[in-house]
Amino acid sequence: MRTMLKVEGLRSGYGGSEVLHGVSLEVHEDEVVSVIGPNGAGKSTLLLTIAGIVRPHEGRILYDGVDVTSLPVHERVRRGLVLCPERRRLFPEMTVGENLLAGAYLRRDREGVRRDLEKVFEIFPFIRERWNQMAGTLSGGEQQMVAIARALMSRPRLLMLDEPSVGLAPVMKVTVFEKVREIREREGIPVLVVEQDAYLAMSVSDRTYVLESGSVVLEGRSSELMSNDDVKSRYLGL
Ligand SMILES: Nc1ncnc2c1ncn2[C@@H]1O[C@H](COP(=O)(O)OP(=O)(O)OP(=O)(O)O)[C@@H](O)[C@H]1O
Ligand SMILES: [Mg+2]
């Protein structure tokens, strides 16, 4: 299977303080990969660095075989390396439709945009009905799904999601993660998802990396990690 993302020895942080101390990971074409870890472990910093918003001071980011470490954010998005950031940031005073089309602003292929909208409606049928509703009036779960749908409108070839379930009711969390799986299976888009709910993340992902204090301390097939005693007691509360 093709490797869509290969991160090697990433060191990154803010100003003088290093948050990631040499992180390496891979995402293959046919995978949902999760990164779990406690608050402040550096999960968001990792995704922000891969997206190009935070600059690493060491290490490499290979996307689809190309070194994108020094490319600007919009160049990465144009190539399909797309981040849906922590806490849905929809434009609350704009309609659902306007928010979705904002995700396609770098695209010139109008036919393609129309086709992708149809796909988005298939995955999230409620969006068609809510097209003209102000985004700020949607429920938390609906807003999260519109944020993911908006990311899909920029035609990702690797989708990165930062804590898509944060702040949602348990049932809604499960729904959002079912959609993540569906995006992988139906659209064939690999997903790298960061999540604090370790059980949920490992239930839907093929592989998992455990990040602690800026370093990967464990990695493996999610199903195997879930039966690891250390993971059970530290992350699953079992
Ligand atoms: N913009 C910033 N400027 C300075 N320090 C930051 C900035 N953003 C994050 N940090 C620091 O970097 C460290 C890692 O933060 P990060 O947001 O990556 O963690 P996280 O694993 O995503 O946590 P959470 O689960 O709470 O979202 C923390 O110590 C945090 O205070
Ligand atoms: Mg975070």
XYZ file of N, CA, C and O in Angstrom, residues 161-237:
308
model
N -7.842 15.274 11.123
C -8.914 15.777 11.976
C -8.389 15.932 13.395
O -7.832 14.989 13.958
N -8.580 17.123 13.971
C -8.132 17.363 15.337
C -9.328 17.309 16.292
O -10.153 18.214 16.312
N -9.394 16.241 17.054
C -10.434 16.033 18.066
C -11.852 16.317 17.568
O -12.531 17.201 18.092
N -12.291 15.548 16.570
C -13.632 15.793 16.017
C -14.755 15.553 17.019
O -15.854 16.066 16.816
N -14.492 14.827 18.094
C -15.600 14.503 19.001
C -15.647 15.392 20.234
O -16.518 15.239 21.079
N -14.714 16.341 20.331
C -14.624 17.122 21.572
C -15.910 17.916 21.843
O -16.484 18.521 20.951
N -16.372 17.826 23.075
C -17.558 18.575 23.477
C -18.883 18.003 23.019
O -19.926 18.619 23.234
N -18.866 16.832 22.371
C -20.123 16.276 21.878
C -20.667 15.208 22.834
O -19.919 14.583 23.576
N -21.997 15.012 22.763
C -22.627 13.958 23.556
C -22.141 12.600 23.041
O -21.798 12.469 21.865
N -22.103 11.589 23.933
C -21.575 10.269 23.556
C -22.148 9.704 22.248
O -21.389 9.197 21.418
N -23.449 9.800 22.071
C -24.060 9.239 20.857
C -23.538 9.963 19.620
O -23.242 9.358 18.585
N -23.408 11.290 19.740
C -22.933 12.101 18.628
C -21.467 11.799 18.308
O -21.059 11.770 17.156
N -20.689 11.530 19.351
C -19.276 11.159 19.148
C -19.184 9.927 18.261
O -18.377 9.865 17.336
N -20.019 8.947 18.572
C -19.997 7.702 17.806
C -20.395 7.973 16.357
O -19.759 7.484 15.416
N -21.418 8.803 16.178
C -21.870 9.146 14.819
C -20.733 9.787 14.025
O -20.480 9.420 12.879
N -20.048 10.751 14.659
C -18.964 11.451 13.955
C -17.881 10.456 13.541
O -17.396 10.488 12.408
N -17.551 9.530 14.424
C -16.513 8.556 14.087
C -16.964 7.541 13.041
O -16.154 7.049 12.254
N -18.264 7.259 13.015
C -18.776 6.402 11.931
C -18.583 7.101 10.589
O -18.253 6.475 9.587
N -18.764 8.409 10.590
C -18.566 9.188 9.356
C -17.102 9.163 8.937
O -16.784 9.109 7.749
N -16.214 9.215 9.925
C -14.777 9.166 9.620
C -14.452 7.867 8.893
O -13.767 7.839 7.871
N -14.991 6.775 9.409
C -14.778 5.456 8.803
C -15.361 5.435 7.379
O -14.776 4.915 6.447
N -16.546 6.050 7.245
C -17.231 6.074 5.949
C -16.419 6.853 4.910
O -16.368 6.480 3.740
N -15.795 7.941 5.356
C -14.969 8.753 4.447
C -13.817 7.909 3.917
O -13.482 7.937 2.739
N -13.260 7.101 4.761
C -12.160 6.217 4.372
C -12.667 5.117 3.422
O -12.088 4.861 2.379
N -13.785 4.483 3.778
C -14.260 3.338 2.999
C -14.916 3.758 1.685
O -14.676 3.160 0.653
N -15.760 4.792 1.753
C -16.514 5.176 0.553
C -15.729 6.017 -0.408
O -15.783 5.844 -1.617
N -14.991 6.978 0.160
C -14.269 7.919 -0.689
C -12.813 7.508 -0.873
O -12.090 8.120 -1.659
N -12.367 6.517 -0.106
C -10.988 6.066 -0.226
C -9.976 7.089 0.267
O -8.827 7.098 -0.175
N -10.410 7.961 1.173
C -9.506 8.999 1.679
C -8.900 8.540 3.010
O -9.628 8.286 3.960
N -7.560 8.420 3.077
C -6.949 8.064 4.352
C -7.110 9.203 5.361
O -7.152 10.375 4.977
N -7.214 8.831 6.635
C -7.471 9.832 7.674
C -6.461 9.688 8.811
O -6.169 8.578 9.256
N -5.934 10.833 9.245
C -5.095 10.891 10.446
C -5.888 11.680 11.472
O -6.147 12.864 11.285
N -6.306 10.995 12.538
C -7.192 11.658 13.495
C -6.570 11.693 14.882
O -6.046 10.704 15.377
N -6.619 12.874 15.477
C -6.131 13.074 16.833
C -7.352 13.072 17.744
O -8.376 13.664 17.405
N -7.252 12.359 18.866
C -8.452 12.218 19.680
C -8.091 11.934 21.123
O -7.164 11.181 21.402
N -8.825 12.558 22.040
C -8.585 12.289 23.454
C -9.341 11.075 23.937
O -8.932 10.409 24.878
N -10.479 10.802 23.292
C -11.256 9.623 23.651
C -10.566 8.401 23.035
O -10.804 8.029 21.890
N -9.686 7.789 23.841
C -8.822 6.724 23.326
C -9.628 5.522 22.844
O -9.300 4.913 21.822
N -10.676 5.201 23.559
C -11.470 4.030 23.191
C -12.094 4.212 21.807
O -11.999 3.357 20.933
N -12.701 5.370 21.632
C -13.346 5.690 20.356
C -12.320 5.690 19.218
O -12.525 5.080 18.169
N -11.204 6.351 19.467
C -10.171 6.468 18.435
C -9.655 5.096 18.019
O -9.505 4.805 16.828
N -9.411 4.254 18.997
C -8.852 2.944 18.675
C -9.908 2.031 18.059
O -9.590 1.152 17.270
N -11.176 2.252 18.413
C -12.247 1.422 17.840
C -12.388 1.621 16.339
O -12.758 0.700 15.630
N -12.141 2.843 15.872
C -12.370 3.082 14.439
C -11.085 3.098 13.611
O -11.156 3.059 12.394
N -9.931 3.138 14.268
C -8.704 3.270 13.478
C -8.023 1.925 13.259
O -8.228 0.972 14.014
N -7.215 1.871 12.214
C -6.457 0.659 11.930
C -5.214 0.588 12.808
O -4.859 -0.448 13.322
N -4.540 1.730 12.946
C -3.350 1.795 13.792
C -3.422 3.020 14.678
O -4.109 3.989 14.352
N -2.673 2.966 15.775
C -2.674 4.070 16.738
C -1.253 4.389 17.195
O -0.439 3.484 17.374
N -0.984 5.666 17.363
C 0.251 6.132 17.992
C -0.142 6.784 19.315
O -1.109 7.544 19.364
N 0.610 6.478 20.359
C 0.363 7.119 21.654
C 1.444 8.175 21.854
O 2.639 7.862 21.840
N 0.998 9.413 22.007
C 1.922 10.530 22.168
C 1.886 10.992 23.619
O 0.816 11.221 24.189
N 3.076 11.103 24.216
C 3.160 11.621 25.590
C 4.309 12.599 25.651
O 5.424 12.284 25.220
N 4.043 13.803 26.199
C 5.076 14.830 26.326
C 5.928 14.980 25.074
O 7.145 15.073 25.145
N 5.268 14.980 23.916
C 5.966 15.263 22.671
C 6.743 14.118 22.061
O 7.513 14.323 21.120
N 6.558 12.909 22.589
C 7.227 11.744 22.003
C 6.246 10.596 21.830
O 5.319 10.443 22.633
N 6.456 9.785 20.793
C 5.633 8.593 20.603
C 6.150 7.532 21.565
O 7.316 7.148 21.505
N 5.290 7.085 22.475
C 5.725 6.102 23.472
C 5.234 4.691 23.138
O 5.733 3.708 23.677
N 4.262 4.591 22.261
C 3.713 3.289 21.860
C 3.094 3.446 20.491
O 2.544 4.502 20.164
N 3.152 2.395 19.693
C 2.439 2.413 18.424
C 2.110 0.989 18.027
O 2.777 0.043 18.467
N 1.070 0.834 17.242
C 0.729 -0.515 16.806
C -0.661 -0.592 16.240
O -1.346 0.430 16.106
N -1.080 -1.809 15.889
C -2.436 -2.006 15.393
C -3.391 -1.698 16.535
O -3.171 -2.125 17.679
N -4.433 -0.952 16.240
C -5.349 -0.504 17.290
C -5.937 -1.686 18.051
O -6.028 -1.665 19.281
N -6.318 -2.731 17.316
C -6.926 -3.893 17.966
C -5.966 -4.529 18.966
O -6.378 -4.983 20.034
N -4.684 -4.546 18.628
C -3.708 -5.129 19.547
C -3.445 -4.215 20.741
O -3.354 -4.673 21.881
N -3.351 -2.923 20.460
C -3.111 -1.981 21.569
C -4.251 -2.026 22.580
O -4.041 -1.900 23.775
N -5.463 -2.204 22.058
C -6.619 -2.214 22.958
C -6.587 -3.370 23.941
O -7.231 -3.314 24.985
N -5.839 -4.422 23.609
C -5.770 -5.533 24.566
C -4.452 -5.530 25.344
O -4.173 -6.434 26.113
N -3.649 -4.487 25.153
C -2.406 -4.322 25.906
C -2.739 -3.816 27.322
O -3.465 -2.826 27.482
N -2.252 -4.525 28.344
C -2.628 -4.200 29.724
C -2.280 -2.775 30.122
O -3.045 -2.097 30.806
N -1.111 -2.323 29.660
C -0.670 -0.975 29.981
C -1.630 0.058 29.376
O -2.052 1.004 30.042
N -1.988 -0.152 28.118
C -2.917 0.763 27.440
C -4.280 0.723 28.121
O -4.903 1.762 28.363
N -4.698 -0.488 28.466
C -5.996 -0.642 29.133
C -6.069 0.189 30.404
O -7.014 0.920 30.625
N -5.038 0.082 31.253
C -5.124 0.782 32.528
C -4.855 2.268 32.375
O -5.491 3.088 33.028
N -3.954 2.642 31.469
C -3.606 4.068 31.391
C -4.529 4.880 30.514
O -4.735 6.066 30.750
N -5.049 4.276 29.456
C -5.824 5.070 28.506
C -7.287 4.682 28.407
O -8.116 5.471 27.990
N -7.589 3.421 28.756
C -8.976 2.997 28.598
C -9.704 2.925 29.932
O -10.905 2.672 29.978
N -8.965 3.154 31.029
C -9.587 3.125 32.357
C -10.202 1.778 32.665
O -11.236 1.706 33.334
